[in-house]
């Protein structure tokens, strides 16, 4: 989206950092006064410009509230960087999906686009691994819901978000995240709480941090370092881990790829015990990064189940280097124990007391967010879609796709891996992204760009 697919080391110093708070306002609608006061105070504290993007009212004669004209009003397209611009599409405020239709193909292939809407959606578009990713994002609004009293209007009112899009740019790079503003005008952003009359940012411990799919053997070193810093700074009470186990040692997708397996063998990547040991090391790394009471929850994921599949097929019998541990894990499975959890214990000799392995279909909720589903399995044996997840859970934060996405209260994290692994070819929309849950229960996606989650 915003940086080359293989992140470079962050520069010690760079171009000036510009900050923007971008929100929409419907003509003829009442400004949400406490929320505007909160947004203005936050802009003052962090040195950001406020941009107002007008939306159509119910009538052609409706006007924008004059109180908003003291800020920069953008009526057309506006370039923030060479690869990020505000794109004027005049999307109807009541549109169910402000990023739908033909919008993606109308946005320049090399640019990401910010689109005015009372909803906050985020959707990356796939492109070549060698190119910059393209992402579509809508803003939220600073006006109260203003819709007709019919089915379309009532649905739109329920989806209406009073908030803004925070954007920071540094040269060509940029990062962004959503801001949602409470009824009193308070803002929770990246571990800080800001009230309309706050004189400074007040640190606020977050409840939960959901990591982008971890994939121990494929982790991006810059993302790993940024994640540790994030955990140390934000001090989450709960940490959610998807795809802890990469499965390179027992990957069934590569079972017939002789050259690939030869290369993995030469790199000592086919030893199952070593890979399980690495997973234990990563869990210890994550646990030591947090507070002494932080709980880690490992979500049962499809890559974890590479191990289950390998054992169920009895493939360890003809795999000499993995025969011993494979046989021990088959015994553990026969006792209905989790082979990944038991395998990590066998490889490391340690059981970390604050690490919990969830089993398939085990719910885990925080603030009514479903966090126990990986997001790969849909209804009745199908693959999961955003629509299925929304209907099933109402509020969920899942993984699996490696492409972060936000559709109302259905959120998918990104990946913590390199964005150009050797097994991915062609078009890609992968991004490094985690999601945190604030103390007020609101979720916020945090992108990691060029090894940094904030500039």
Tab-separated table of C-alpha atoms in Angstrom, residues 21-238:
chain	number	residue	atom	x	y	z
A	21	UNK	CA	-7.351	14.461	10.377
A	22	UNK	CA	-9.742	13.907	7.474
A	23	UNK	CA	-13.489	13.646	7.997
A	24	UNK	CA	-16.704	14.005	6.022
A	25	UNK	CA	-19.625	16.343	6.651
A	26	UNK	CA	-23.088	16.111	5.130
A	27	UNK	CA	-24.710	19.276	3.851
A	28	UNK	CA	-27.778	20.140	5.891
A	29	UNK	CA	-26.701	17.904	8.795
A	30	UNK	CA	-26.047	19.046	12.358
A	31	UNK	CA	-22.401	19.085	13.396
A	32	UNK	CA	-21.606	16.745	16.289
A	33	UNK	CA	-20.366	19.529	18.564
A	34	UNK	CA	-18.622	17.586	21.382
A	35	UNK	CA	-16.919	15.380	18.805
A	36	UNK	CA	-15.777	18.363	16.728
A	37	UNK	CA	-14.339	19.965	19.867
A	38	UNK	CA	-12.476	16.748	20.612
A	39	UNK	CA	-11.159	16.510	17.052
A	40	UNK	CA	-10.025	20.142	17.074
A	41	UNK	CA	-8.233	19.707	20.373
A	42	UNK	CA	-6.517	16.541	19.164
A	43	UNK	CA	-5.402	18.313	15.991
A	44	UNK	CA	-3.947	21.113	18.112
A	45	UNK	CA	-2.084	18.722	20.415
A	46	UNK	CA	-0.446	16.721	17.614
A	47	UNK	CA	-0.044	19.521	15.086
A	48	UNK	CA	-2.445	18.134	12.476
A	49	UNK	CA	-4.567	19.870	9.840
A	50	UNK	CA	-8.301	19.116	9.735
A	51	UNK	CA	-9.737	18.478	6.271
A	52	UNK	CA	-13.523	18.483	5.730
A	53	UNK	CA	-14.920	16.517	2.777
A	54	UNK	CA	-18.531	17.563	1.949
A	55	UNK	CA	-21.278	15.028	1.244
A	56	UNK	CA	-24.627	15.620	-0.456
A	57	UNK	CA	-27.576	16.501	1.761
A	58	UNK	CA	-31.173	15.385	1.436
A	59	UNK	CA	-31.940	18.391	-0.761
A	60	UNK	CA	-29.955	20.227	-3.426
A	61	UNK	CA	-30.270	23.460	-1.444
A	62	UNK	CA	-28.661	22.064	1.722
A	63	UNK	CA	-25.507	23.846	2.872
A	64	UNK	CA	-22.491	22.832	4.917
A	65	UNK	CA	-22.621	24.030	8.520
A	66	UNK	CA	-20.656	27.334	8.583
A	67	UNK	CA	-18.774	26.272	11.730
A	68	UNK	CA	-16.818	23.821	9.573
A	69	UNK	CA	-15.540	26.413	7.105
A	70	UNK	CA	-12.792	27.500	9.506
A	71	UNK	CA	-11.078	24.272	8.491
A	72	UNK	CA	-9.856	23.311	5.028
A	73	UNK	CA	-12.808	22.145	2.927
A	74	UNK	CA	-11.842	19.847	0.048
A	75	UNK	CA	-14.462	19.724	-2.722
A	76	UNK	CA	-12.529	17.766	-5.343
A	77	UNK	CA	-9.437	15.621	-5.690
A	78	UNK	CA	-6.458	16.506	-3.498
A	79	UNK	CA	-3.015	14.909	-3.556
A	80	UNK	CA	-1.353	14.228	-0.193
A	81	UNK	CA	1.620	12.341	-1.647
A	82	UNK	CA	2.409	11.012	-5.097
A	83	UNK	CA	0.749	7.711	-4.161
A	84	UNK	CA	-2.051	8.904	-1.841
A	85	UNK	CA	-4.854	11.262	-2.675
A	86	UNK	CA	-8.337	12.308	-1.658
A	87	UNK	CA	-10.538	11.116	-4.510
A	88	UNK	CA	-13.877	12.798	-5.080
A	89	UNK	CA	-16.555	10.282	-6.075
A	90	UNK	CA	-19.581	11.980	-4.493
A	91	UNK	CA	-20.592	8.704	-2.833
A	92	UNK	CA	-24.083	8.907	-1.389
A	93	UNK	CA	-24.025	9.086	2.437
A	94	UNK	CA	-26.468	6.168	2.642
A	95	UNK	CA	-24.401	3.871	0.386
A	96	UNK	CA	-24.086	0.470	2.083
A	97	UNK	CA	-20.523	-0.018	0.816
A	98	UNK	CA	-18.778	3.276	0.031
A	99	UNK	CA	-15.873	1.415	-1.608
A	100	UNK	CA	-18.032	-0.782	-3.842
A	101	UNK	CA	-19.130	-0.546	-7.426
A	102	UNK	CA	-16.495	0.528	-9.930
A	103	UNK	CA	-14.511	2.724	-7.581
A	104	UNK	CA	-11.435	0.470	-7.432
A	105	UNK	CA	-10.862	0.514	-11.191
A	106	UNK	CA	-11.357	4.281	-11.339
A	107	UNK	CA	-8.548	4.895	-8.853
A	108	UNK	CA	-5.122	5.204	-10.467
A	109	UNK	CA	-3.171	1.941	-10.333
A	110	UNK	CA	-0.257	3.530	-8.471
A	111	UNK	CA	-2.318	5.454	-5.913
A	112	UNK	CA	-4.333	4.808	-2.770
A	113	UNK	CA	-7.546	6.756	-2.348
A	114	UNK	CA	-9.388	8.403	0.550
A	115	UNK	CA	-13.128	8.624	-0.100
A	116	UNK	CA	-15.651	10.717	1.820
A	117	UNK	CA	-18.319	8.687	3.624
A	118	UNK	CA	-19.974	8.465	7.070
A	119	UNK	CA	-18.689	4.867	7.202
A	120	UNK	CA	-15.159	3.667	7.944
A	121	UNK	CA	-14.154	0.934	5.499
A	122	UNK	CA	-10.689	-0.193	4.412
A	123	UNK	CA	-9.950	-2.452	1.461
A	124	UNK	CA	-6.533	-3.063	-0.162
A	125	UNK	CA	-6.474	-3.955	-3.862
A	126	UNK	CA	-4.119	-6.619	-5.173
A	127	UNK	CA	-1.254	-5.598	-7.408
A	128	UNK	CA	2.194	-6.877	-8.394
A	129	UNK	CA	4.722	-7.759	-5.719
A	130	UNK	CA	7.173	-5.306	-7.230
A	131	UNK	CA	4.705	-2.424	-7.136
A	132	UNK	CA	3.236	-0.308	-4.356
A	133	UNK	CA	-0.057	-1.545	-2.963
A	134	UNK	CA	-3.263	0.351	-3.595
A	135	UNK	CA	-5.751	0.787	-0.772
A	136	UNK	CA	-9.218	2.313	-0.646
A	137	UNK	CA	-10.365	3.856	2.612
A	138	UNK	CA	-13.423	5.870	3.701
A	139	UNK	CA	-13.406	8.498	6.405
A	140	UNK	CA	-16.280	8.614	8.876
A	141	UNK	CA	-18.137	11.887	9.489
A	142	UNK	CA	-18.249	14.806	11.922
A	143	UNK	CA	-21.986	15.413	11.402
A	144	UNK	CA	-24.871	13.636	13.075
A	145	UNK	CA	-26.854	11.018	11.100
A	146	UNK	CA	-29.123	12.758	8.592
A	147	UNK	CA	-31.166	10.268	6.598
A	148	UNK	CA	-34.737	9.725	5.518
A	149	UNK	CA	-36.967	7.556	7.706
A	150	UNK	CA	-37.041	4.466	5.516
A	151	UNK	CA	-35.219	1.139	5.379
A	152	UNK	CA	-32.197	2.537	3.557
A	153	UNK	CA	-31.984	5.538	5.855
A	154	UNK	CA	-32.362	3.530	9.040
A	155	UNK	CA	-29.639	1.069	7.999
A	156	UNK	CA	-27.363	3.972	7.104
A	157	UNK	CA	-28.005	5.596	10.465
A	158	UNK	CA	-26.945	2.408	12.243
A	159	UNK	CA	-23.714	2.259	10.213
A	160	UNK	CA	-22.896	5.948	10.712
A	161	UNK	CA	-19.529	6.548	12.419
A	162	UNK	CA	-18.637	9.881	13.960
A	163	UNK	CA	-14.906	10.004	13.526
A	164	UNK	CA	-12.056	10.733	11.168
A	165	UNK	CA	-9.148	9.232	9.302
A	166	UNK	CA	-5.728	10.034	10.726
A	167	UNK	CA	-3.074	10.283	8.030
A	168	UNK	CA	0.613	11.009	8.407
A	169	UNK	CA	3.009	11.373	5.504
A	170	UNK	CA	6.766	11.497	5.243
A	171	UNK	CA	7.983	12.030	1.742
A	172	UNK	CA	6.276	9.377	-0.369
A	173	UNK	CA	5.522	7.081	2.594
A	174	UNK	CA	2.304	7.364	4.525
A	175	UNK	CA	0.409	5.659	7.293
A	176	UNK	CA	-3.202	5.907	8.367
A	177	UNK	CA	-5.633	4.732	10.998
A	178	UNK	CA	-9.244	5.375	11.960
A	179	UNK	CA	-10.287	7.642	14.807
A	180	UNK	CA	-13.697	7.151	16.444
A	181	UNK	CA	-14.964	9.842	18.792
A	182	UNK	CA	-17.171	9.192	21.828
A	183	UNK	CA	-20.367	11.090	22.634
A	184	UNK	CA	-18.406	13.300	25.041
A	185	UNK	CA	-15.752	14.111	22.444
A	186	UNK	CA	-13.086	11.816	23.871
A	187	UNK	CA	-10.649	10.166	21.469
A	188	UNK	CA	-8.702	6.964	22.073
A	189	UNK	CA	-5.835	6.671	19.645
A	190	UNK	CA	-2.847	4.331	19.735
A	191	UNK	CA	-2.759	4.023	23.518
A	192	UNK	CA	-3.616	7.656	24.252
A	193	UNK	CA	-6.810	9.253	25.537
A	194	UNK	CA	-7.670	12.823	24.593
A	195	UNK	CA	-10.642	14.821	25.889
A	196	UNK	CA	-11.905	18.099	24.347
A	197	UNK	CA	-10.165	20.122	27.073
A	198	UNK	CA	-7.072	17.955	27.516
A	199	UNK	CA	-3.795	19.836	27.700
A	200	UNK	CA	-1.767	16.781	26.700
A	201	UNK	CA	-2.066	13.185	25.566
A	202	UNK	CA	-2.871	10.839	28.450
A	203	UNK	CA	-1.497	7.276	28.167
A	204	UNK	CA	-4.222	4.641	28.242
A	205	UNK	CA	-3.477	0.910	28.557
A	206	UNK	CA	-5.202	-1.025	25.796
A	207	UNK	CA	-7.231	-4.144	26.433
A	208	UNK	CA	-6.211	-6.434	23.574
A	209	UNK	CA	-3.713	-6.531	20.730
A	210	UNK	CA	-4.497	-8.904	17.850
A	211	UNK	CA	-1.343	-9.609	15.852
A	212	UNK	CA	-1.209	-10.050	12.118
A	213	UNK	CA	-0.672	-13.736	11.253
A	214	UNK	CA	2.675	-14.511	12.893
A	215	UNK	CA	4.188	-17.430	10.905
A	216	UNK	CA	7.264	-17.916	13.081
A	217	UNK	CA	9.518	-19.172	10.281
A	218	UNK	CA	8.532	-16.328	7.910
A	219	UNK	CA	8.390	-13.386	10.321
A	220	UNK	CA	9.621	-10.011	9.056
A	221	UNK	CA	12.390	-8.867	11.445
A	222	UNK	CA	11.270	-5.226	11.231
A	223	UNK	CA	7.671	-6.159	12.079
A	224	UNK	CA	8.885	-8.326	14.962
A	225	UNK	CA	10.850	-5.398	16.411
A	226	UNK	CA	7.958	-2.971	15.902
A	227	UNK	CA	5.575	-5.433	17.565
A	228	UNK	CA	7.780	-5.729	20.626
A	229	UNK	CA	7.913	-1.946	20.908
A	230	UNK	CA	4.139	-1.777	20.520
A	231	UNK	CA	3.581	-4.365	23.256
A	232	UNK	CA	6.023	-2.614	25.596
A	233	UNK	CA	4.421	0.788	24.977
A	234	UNK	CA	0.726	-0.108	24.892
A	235	UNK	CA	0.849	-2.814	27.597
A	236	UNK	CA	-2.092	-4.932	26.372
A	237	UNK	CA	-3.873	-7.180	28.837
A	238	UNK	CA	-4.413	-9.802	26.139
